[in-house]
Amino acid sequence: MSKAAKLSGFPEWLPQDRIIEERVLDLLKHTFELNGFAAVNVRAVEPLSILAKDGEIDKEIFTLGRLHSEGKERNPLGLHFDLTVPTARYVLENAGHLNFPFKRYSIQPVWRGERPQDGRFREFIQADIDVIGDEVLADHFEVEIPLVMVQAFDALRELGVPEAGIVANNRKLLEGFARGLGLDDVTSVLRAIDKLDKIGPEKVEELLIETAGADQTQAKQCLRLAEIESGTSAFAEDVIALGVEHPLLNEGIATLVALLDSANRLHPGAVKAQLKIARGLDYYTGTVYETFLKGHESLGSVASGGRYDALAKTDKKVYPGVGMSLGVSRLMSRLVGANRALTATRGVPTAVLVAVTAEDQRPEADQIATALRRRGIPVDVSPSADKFGKQIRFAERRGIPFVWFPSAETGSEVKDIRTGEQVSADPDLWAPPEEDIWPRVLRVDAE
């Protein structure tokens, strides 16, 4: 097979880095399960009619074409771009078997056909949590979701992940403000404001005028609103001072005030109001969240989400939900990239390499390996019966700390090849130190 051309945007970590990713995933799963979320996996594909209806993301969907298909596909499919849309479909199909409110997490690949750049990929892992209700969903879940993410980032701090800050806004606040100004194309207003960090205030003002039908005064009012941020509910006074009135605006302010007061009572400083947060997906209807790593704000949001009241619905029922997704691959780009923050003690799970003195003695080596594995010790057997020096170097290159030397005459011995210490050992009794049994993840600055 000839060497394939490299595809950008599809990360493939080396074994040592994959160990780091697995540790990140373990910490996230543990946090989610501590908070009562059950694991769910959803299929990779959805009908395009479902995927391409809730925002500008439809331009980035990877569509699927069947090779050797006869005629045009009647129901074209695409790879899911997030885990919220397929979860809504999953809930509709399985509602009769679920208990509500339904709390679930999913950690799976998603695909977006965007331009690859720092921290942005075409295929990446998301860790997603959602709470979905039957007809109604209590407001307190809008507080619980970001606080679970706060716990997740706190757990990741042991790996040296920078401190994270969650900012929140409310789509009703934004919509009410727009309608209070006399702007009816709310979707265009939200999409323009959502681009503020990417293109700056002057370009956003132009977008508001060109796409949302705003005049210059209305556009500048929108920008004044987007400038407001606060760690407390005092932001409400700044919004009111802008002189815009609308019932939906009042509802959005009240919901955001309640969120900040409740969240910061439980976890002071956990959530701040930032009124430029809009989120580009149209299915959000209430609170929206974004999360930034302190000192790495240029990376963009590493966890985002919000409330959606009508994404999962039938003619007779609606299942409102709220959730957040953490971009695991984006986070990994900061942990193992050019400015590596983490390393693994070895790139293979193996703690012990059993040496083979001669090929006719391989069955004895296999028996020793089996005995150690039964006791939960990860073991590999040397692939060839080379000189012991070569087998030791084979272990060294892989970071395997111990080499086991079988001997029918004098008994087995095991050597710590880092220190040179060699001792007699019984495969039914000997074990490596606890810290050596499995690879550990270390901070580079702590090595």
Coordinates of C-alpha atoms in Angstrom, one line a residue:
M1 CA 0.0 0.0 0.0
S2 CA 1.4 3.4 -1.0
K3 CA 1.7 6.1 1.6
A4 CA -1.6 8.0 1.8
A5 CA -1.8 11.7 1.7
K6 CA -2.2 13.4 5.1
L7 CA -5.7 14.7 5.8
S8 CA -5.8 17.8 8.0
G9 CA -8.5 18.1 10.7
F10 CA -8.5 14.4 11.6
P11 CA -6.4 14.0 14.8
E12 CA -4.7 10.6 15.3
W13 CA -2.8 10.6 18.6
L14 CA 0.3 8.6 19.2
P15 CA -0.1 5.7 21.8
Q16 CA 1.4 7.8 24.6
D17 CA -1.0 10.7 23.9
R18 CA -3.9 8.3 23.6
I19 CA -3.2 7.2 27.2
I20 CA -3.6 10.9 28.2
E21 CA -6.9 11.1 26.3
E22 CA -8.2 8.0 28.0
R23 CA -7.4 9.6 31.4
V24 CA -9.3 12.7 30.4
L25 CA -12.3 10.6 29.4
D26 CA -12.2 8.6 32.6
L27 CA -12.3 11.8 34.7
L28 CA -15.2 13.1 32.7
K29 CA -17.2 9.9 32.9
H30 CA -16.6 9.7 36.6
T31 CA -17.8 13.3 37.1
F32 CA -20.9 12.8 35.0
E33 CA -21.8 9.5 36.7
L34 CA -21.3 11.1 40.1
N35 CA -24.1 13.5 39.1
G36 CA -26.5 10.9 38.0
F37 CA -26.0 10.9 34.2
A38 CA -26.4 7.6 32.4
A39 CA -24.2 6.6 29.4
V40 CA -25.8 6.6 26.0
N41 CA -24.3 6.1 22.5
V42 CA -26.1 7.4 19.5
R43 CA -25.6 6.4 15.8
A44 CA -23.1 8.3 13.7
V45 CA -25.6 9.2 10.9
E46 CA -28.9 11.1 10.7
P47 CA -31.1 12.1 7.8
L48 CA -30.1 15.5 6.4
S49 CA -33.6 16.6 6.9
I50 CA -32.9 16.5 10.7
L51 CA -29.4 17.8 10.6
A52 CA -29.7 20.7 8.3
K53 CA -32.6 22.6 9.8
D54 CA -31.2 24.4 12.9
G55 CA -28.6 27.1 11.9
E56 CA -25.7 27.8 9.6
I57 CA -24.1 24.5 10.5
D58 CA -25.8 22.9 7.5
K59 CA -22.9 24.2 5.4
E60 CA -20.4 22.1 7.4
I61 CA -22.3 18.7 7.4
F62 CA -20.5 15.7 5.9
T63 CA -23.0 14.0 3.7
L64 CA -22.8 10.3 2.9
G65 CA -23.0 8.8 -0.6
R66 CA -23.4 5.0 -1.1
L67 CA -21.0 3.5 -3.5
H68 CA -22.7 1.2 -6.1
S69 CA -26.1 2.6 -5.1
E70 CA -28.7 2.4 -7.8
G71 CA -30.2 5.8 -8.5
K72 CA -30.4 8.8 -6.2
E73 CA -30.6 8.3 -2.5
R74 CA -34.2 9.0 -1.4
N75 CA -33.3 9.8 2.2
P76 CA -29.8 11.3 2.1
L77 CA -27.7 10.9 5.3
G78 CA -25.0 12.9 7.0
L79 CA -22.6 12.5 9.9
H80 CA -23.8 14.2 13.0
F81 CA -22.2 17.5 13.8
D82 CA -23.0 17.4 17.5
L83 CA -24.6 15.0 20.0
T84 CA -27.6 17.1 20.9
V85 CA -29.6 16.7 17.7
P86 CA -29.2 12.9 17.6
T87 CA -30.1 12.7 21.3
A88 CA -33.3 14.5 20.6
R89 CA -34.2 11.9 18.0
Y90 CA -33.1 9.1 20.3
V91 CA -35.5 10.4 23.0
L92 CA -38.4 10.6 20.6
E93 CA -37.8 7.0 19.5
N94 CA -37.3 5.6 23.0
A95 CA -39.5 7.8 25.1
G96 CA -41.6 4.9 26.2
H97 CA -38.6 3.2 27.7
L98 CA -37.0 6.2 29.4
N99 CA -37.6 7.8 32.8
F100 CA -37.9 11.6 32.9
P101 CA -36.3 13.9 33.5
F102 CA -33.8 11.9 31.5
K103 CA -30.2 12.6 32.4
R104 CA -27.6 11.2 30.0
Y105 CA -24.1 11.7 28.8
S106 CA -22.5 10.7 25.5
I107 CA -18.8 10.7 24.6
Q108 CA -18.4 10.1 20.9
P109 CA -16.9 11.4 17.7
V110 CA -18.7 14.2 15.7
W111 CA -17.8 15.6 12.3
R112 CA -17.9 19.1 10.9
G113 CA -16.6 20.2 7.5
E114 CA -15.0 23.4 8.7
R115 CA -11.5 24.7 7.9
P116 CA -9.0 23.0 10.3
Q117 CA -7.1 25.4 12.5
D118 CA -5.7 25.6 16.0
G119 CA -8.0 23.5 18.2
R120 CA -10.6 23.0 15.5
F121 CA -10.9 19.7 13.7
R122 CA -13.1 18.0 11.2
E123 CA -13.5 14.9 13.3
F124 CA -13.3 15.3 17.1
I125 CA -14.5 13.9 20.4
Q126 CA -17.3 15.6 22.3
A127 CA -18.3 14.8 25.9
D128 CA -22.0 15.8 26.1
I129 CA -24.4 16.0 29.0
D130 CA -28.1 16.7 28.7
V131 CA -31.2 16.7 30.9
I132 CA -34.5 16.2 29.0
G133 CA -38.0 16.5 30.4
D134 CA -41.4 15.3 29.5
E135 CA -43.5 18.4 28.5
V136 CA -41.8 20.5 31.2
L137 CA -38.2 20.9 32.5
A138 CA -37.6 22.7 35.8
D139 CA -35.4 25.8 35.6
H140 CA -33.0 24.4 38.3
F141 CA -31.5 22.1 35.6
E142 CA -30.2 25.2 33.9
V143 CA -28.1 25.7 37.0
E144 CA -27.1 22.1 37.4
I145 CA -25.7 21.7 33.9
P146 CA -23.0 24.4 34.1
L147 CA -22.1 23.3 37.7
V148 CA -21.5 19.8 36.5
M149 CA -19.1 21.2 33.9
V150 CA -17.4 23.2 36.6
Q151 CA -16.9 19.9 38.5
A152 CA -15.5 18.3 35.3
F153 CA -12.9 21.0 34.8
D154 CA -12.0 20.9 38.5
A155 CA -11.4 17.2 38.1
L156 CA -9.2 17.9 35.1
R157 CA -7.1 20.3 37.1
E158 CA -5.1 17.3 38.4
L159 CA -3.8 16.9 34.8
G160 CA -2.8 20.6 34.7
V161 CA -5.8 21.7 32.6
P162 CA -6.0 25.5 33.1
E163 CA -8.9 27.0 35.2
A164 CA -12.1 27.3 33.2
G165 CA -14.6 30.2 33.3
I166 CA -18.2 29.7 32.2
V167 CA -20.2 32.6 30.8
A168 CA -23.9 32.6 30.2
N169 CA -26.6 34.6 28.4
N170 CA -30.3 34.0 27.5
R171 CA -31.7 33.9 24.0
K172 CA -35.0 35.4 25.3
L173 CA -33.1 38.4 26.6
L174 CA -31.5 38.9 23.2
E175 CA -34.7 38.3 21.3
G176 CA -36.7 40.6 23.5
F177 CA -34.1 43.3 23.2
A178 CA -34.1 43.0 19.4
R179 CA -37.9 43.1 19.2
G180 CA -38.0 46.0 21.6
L181 CA -35.8 47.8 19.2
G182 CA -38.2 47.0 16.3
L183 CA -36.0 44.3 14.7
D184 CA -38.1 41.3 13.6
D185 CA -35.4 39.2 12.0
V186 CA -34.2 37.9 15.3
T187 CA -32.2 35.0 13.8
S188 CA -30.0 37.4 11.8
V189 CA -29.5 39.6 14.9
L190 CA -28.4 36.6 16.9
R191 CA -26.1 35.3 14.2
A192 CA -24.4 38.7 13.9
I193 CA -23.9 39.1 17.6
D194 CA -22.5 35.6 17.8
K195 CA -19.7 36.6 15.4
L196 CA -18.5 39.5 17.6
D197 CA -15.3 37.8 18.9
K198 CA -14.5 36.6 15.4
I199 CA -15.0 39.7 13.3
G200 CA -15.1 42.6 15.7
P201 CA -17.8 45.3 16.4
E202 CA -17.5 47.2 13.2
K203 CA -18.1 44.2 11.0
V204 CA -21.0 43.1 13.3
E205 CA -22.5 46.5 13.0
E206 CA -22.4 46.1 9.2
L207 CA -23.9 42.6 9.4
L208 CA -26.8 43.9 11.6
I209 CA -27.5 46.6 9.0
E210 CA -27.1 44.4 5.9
T211 CA -28.8 41.2 7.2
A212 CA -31.1 42.1 10.1
G213 CA -32.5 45.3 8.6
A214 CA -31.1 47.5 11.5
D215 CA -30.4 51.1 11.2
Q216 CA -27.2 52.5 12.7
T217 CA -28.9 53.5 16.0
Q218 CA -30.4 50.0 16.4
A219 CA -27.1 48.3 15.5
K220 CA -25.2 50.4 18.1
Q221 CA -27.7 49.6 20.7
C222 CA -27.2 45.9 20.0
L223 CA -23.4 46.4 20.4
R224 CA -23.9 48.2 23.7
L225 CA -25.9 45.2 25.0
A226 CA -23.2 42.8 23.8
E227 CA -20.6 44.8 25.8
I228 CA -22.3 44.0 29.1
E229 CA -20.8 41.4 31.4
S230 CA -20.9 40.8 35.1
G231 CA -20.1 38.2 37.7
T232 CA -23.3 39.0 39.5
S233 CA -27.0 39.8 38.7
A234 CA -26.0 43.5 38.6
F235 CA -25.9 43.2 34.8
A236 CA -29.7 43.6 34.8
E237 CA -29.3 47.3 35.8
D238 CA -27.0 47.9 32.8
V239 CA -29.5 46.3 30.5
I240 CA -32.5 48.3 31.8
A241 CA -30.4 51.5 31.5
L242 CA -30.3 51.0 27.7
G243 CA -34.0 52.0 27.7
V244 CA -35.4 49.1 25.6
E245 CA -38.6 47.4 26.7
H246 CA -40.3 44.1 25.8
P247 CA -41.9 41.3 27.8
L248 CA -39.5 38.7 26.5
L249 CA -36.6 40.9 27.5
N250 CA -37.9 41.0 31.0
E251 CA -38.3 37.2 31.1
G252 CA -34.8 36.6 29.8
I253 CA -33.3 39.0 32.4
A254 CA -35.2 37.3 35.2
T255 CA -34.1 33.8 34.1
L256 CA -30.4 34.9 33.8
V257 CA -30.5 36.7 37.2
A258 CA -31.9 33.5 38.8
L259 CA -29.2 31.4 37.2
L260 CA -26.4 33.6 38.4
D261 CA -27.7 33.9 41.9
S262 CA -28.3 30.2 42.3
A263 CA -25.0 29.1 40.6
N264 CA -22.8 31.5 42.5
R265 CA -24.5 30.6 45.8
L266 CA -23.5 27.0 45.3
H267 CA -20.2 27.7 43.6
P268 CA -19.0 31.3 44.0
G269 CA -17.6 32.8 40.7
A270 CA -18.6 29.7 38.7
V271 CA -20.8 31.4 36.2
K272 CA -20.7 35.0 34.8
A273 CA -23.1 36.9 32.6
Q274 CA -21.7 37.9 29.2
L275 CA -24.4 39.2 26.9
K276 CA -22.5 38.8 23.6
I277 CA -23.0 35.0 23.9
A278 CA -25.6 34.0 21.4
R279 CA -24.6 30.5 20.1
G280 CA -25.0 30.0 16.3
L281 CA -27.4 27.0 16.5
D282 CA -31.1 28.0 16.1
Y283 CA -32.5 25.3 18.3
Y284 CA -31.5 27.1 21.5
T285 CA -34.4 28.9 23.1
G286 CA -33.3 30.0 26.6
T287 CA -30.0 30.1 28.5
V288 CA -26.8 29.6 26.6
Y289 CA -23.3 28.8 27.9
E290 CA -19.7 29.0 26.7
T291 CA -16.5 28.1 28.5
F292 CA -13.0 29.5 28.1
L293 CA -9.7 28.3 29.5
K294 CA -8.0 31.1 31.4
G295 CA -4.8 32.1 29.5
H296 CA -6.0 30.3 26.4
E297 CA -9.0 32.4 25.4
S298 CA -7.7 32.5 21.8
L299 CA -8.7 28.8 21.6
G300 CA -12.3 29.7 21.8
S301 CA -15.0 28.0 23.8
V302 CA -14.1 24.5 25.0
A303 CA -17.5 23.7 26.4
S304 CA -20.8 25.2 25.3
G305 CA -24.5 24.5 25.1
G306 CA -27.9 25.8 26.3
R307 CA -31.6 25.2 26.7
Y308 CA -33.7 24.0 23.9
D309 CA -37.5 23.7 24.3
A310 CA -38.7 22.3 21.0
L311 CA -35.8 20.3 19.5
A312 CA -37.5 17.0 20.5
K313 CA -41.2 17.1 19.8
T314 CA -44.1 15.3 18.1
D315 CA -47.5 16.6 17.1
K316 CA -48.7 15.7 20.6
K317 CA -45.7 16.0 22.9
V318 CA -42.6 18.1 23.5
Y319 CA -39.4 17.1 25.4
P320 CA -37.5 20.3 26.5
G321 CA -33.9 19.9 27.3
V322 CA -30.7 21.7 28.5
G323 CA -27.1 20.5 28.0
M324 CA -23.5 21.3 27.4
S325 CA -20.8 19.7 25.3
L326 CA -17.1 19.7 26.1
G327 CA -14.7 19.5 23.2
V328 CA -12.3 16.8 24.2
S329 CA -10.1 17.0 21.1
R330 CA -9.9 20.8 21.4
L331 CA -8.7 20.3 25.0
M332 CA -6.2 17.7 23.9
S333 CA -4.7 20.2 21.4
R334 CA -3.5 22.1 24.4
L335 CA -2.4 19.2 26.5
V336 CA -0.3 17.3 23.9
G337 CA 0.4 19.8 21.2
A338 CA 3.5 21.8 20.5
N339 CA 3.5 23.3 24.0
R340 CA 3.0 19.9 25.6
A341 CA 1.5 20.1 29.1
L342 CA 1.2 16.4 29.8
T343 CA 3.1 13.2 29.2
A344 CA 2.5 9.5 30.0
T345 CA 5.0 7.4 31.9
R346 CA 5.0 4.9 29.0
G347 CA 3.2 4.5 25.7
V348 CA 2.0 0.9 26.2
P349 CA 0.0 -0.6 29.1
T350 CA 2.6 -3.3 29.6
A351 CA 4.3 -3.3 33.1
V352 CA 6.3 -6.5 32.6
L353 CA 8.0 -8.1 29.6
V354 CA 8.7 -11.8 30.0
A355 CA 11.9 -12.7 28.3
V356 CA 12.2 -15.8 26.1
T357 CA 15.5 -17.7 26.5
A358 CA 14.9 -19.9 23.5
E359 CA 11.9 -20.5 21.2
D360 CA 11.3 -24.0 22.7
Q361 CA 10.9 -22.3 26.1
R362 CA 8.2 -19.9 24.9
P363 CA 5.4 -22.0 26.5
E364 CA 7.0 -21.5 29.9
A365 CA 7.1 -17.7 29.3
D366 CA 3.5 -17.8 28.2
Q367 CA 2.5 -19.6 31.5
I368 CA 4.3 -16.9 33.6
A369 CA 2.5 -14.2 31.6
T370 CA -0.9 -15.9 32.1
A371 CA -0.3 -16.1 35.9
L372 CA 0.6 -12.4 36.2
R373 CA -2.4 -11.4 34.0
R374 CA -4.8 -13.3 36.2
R375 CA -3.6 -11.1 39.1
G376 CA -4.3 -7.9 37.1
I377 CA -0.8 -7.2 36.0
P378 CA -0.4 -6.1 32.3
V379 CA 2.2 -8.3 30.6
D380 CA 3.7 -8.9 27.2
V381 CA 6.0 -11.7 26.1
S382 CA 9.1 -11.0 24.1
P383 CA 8.4 -11.3 20.4
S384 CA 11.7 -13.2 19.8
A385 CA 14.3 -15.2 21.7
D386 CA 17.2 -12.7 21.3
K387 CA 20.0 -12.0 23.7
F388 CA 18.8 -10.6 27.0
G389 CA 20.4 -7.3 26.2
K390 CA 18.3 -6.9 23.1
Q391 CA 15.1 -7.9 25.0
I392 CA 15.9 -5.3 27.6
R393 CA 16.4 -2.6 25.0
F394 CA 13.1 -3.7 23.5
A395 CA 11.4 -3.0 26.9
E396 CA 13.3 0.3 27.3
R397 CA 12.1 1.7 24.0
R398 CA 8.5 1.0 25.0
G399 CA 8.9 2.3 28.6
I400 CA 8.2 -1.1 30.1
P401 CA 9.7 -0.9 33.6
F402 CA 10.3 -4.6 34.4
V403 CA 11.8 -7.6 32.5
W404 CA 11.1 -11.1 33.8
F405 CA 13.8 -13.8 33.3
P406 CA 12.4 -17.4 33.5
S407 CA 14.7 -20.1 34.7
A408 CA 13.8 -23.7 35.3
E409 CA 17.0 -24.3 37.3
T410 CA 17.4 -21.3 39.6
G411 CA 13.9 -19.9 39.5
S412 CA 12.6 -16.7 37.9
E413 CA 14.1 -13.3 38.5
V414 CA 12.6 -9.9 37.6
K415 CA 14.6 -6.8 36.9
D416 CA 13.7 -3.1 37.3
I417 CA 15.5 -1.9 34.2
R418 CA 15.4 1.7 35.4
T419 CA 17.4 1.0 38.6
G420 CA 19.1 -2.2 37.7
E421 CA 17.7 -4.0 40.8
Q422 CA 17.1 -7.7 40.2
V423 CA 15.3 -10.0 42.6
S424 CA 13.9 -13.6 42.7
A425 CA 10.2 -13.7 41.9
D426 CA 7.2 -16.0 42.0
P427 CA 4.5 -15.2 39.3
D428 CA 1.8 -16.2 41.9
L429 CA 3.2 -13.7 44.5
W430 CA 5.3 -10.9 43.0
A431 CA 3.7 -7.6 41.9
P432 CA 5.2 -4.3 40.7
P433 CA 4.7 -1.2 42.9
E434 CA 1.2 0.2 42.6
E435 CA 2.4 3.2 40.6
D436 CA 4.0 1.0 38.0
I437 CA 1.1 -1.3 37.2
W438 CA -0.6 1.0 34.7
P439 CA 0.8 4.0 32.8
R440 CA 0.4 7.3 34.7
V441 CA -0.2 10.8 33.3
L442 CA 2.2 13.4 34.5
R443 CA 2.4 17.1 34.1
V444 CA 5.5 18.0 32.1
D445 CA 6.6 20.7 34.6
A446 CA 6.3 18.1 37.4
E447 CA 8.6 15.5 35.8

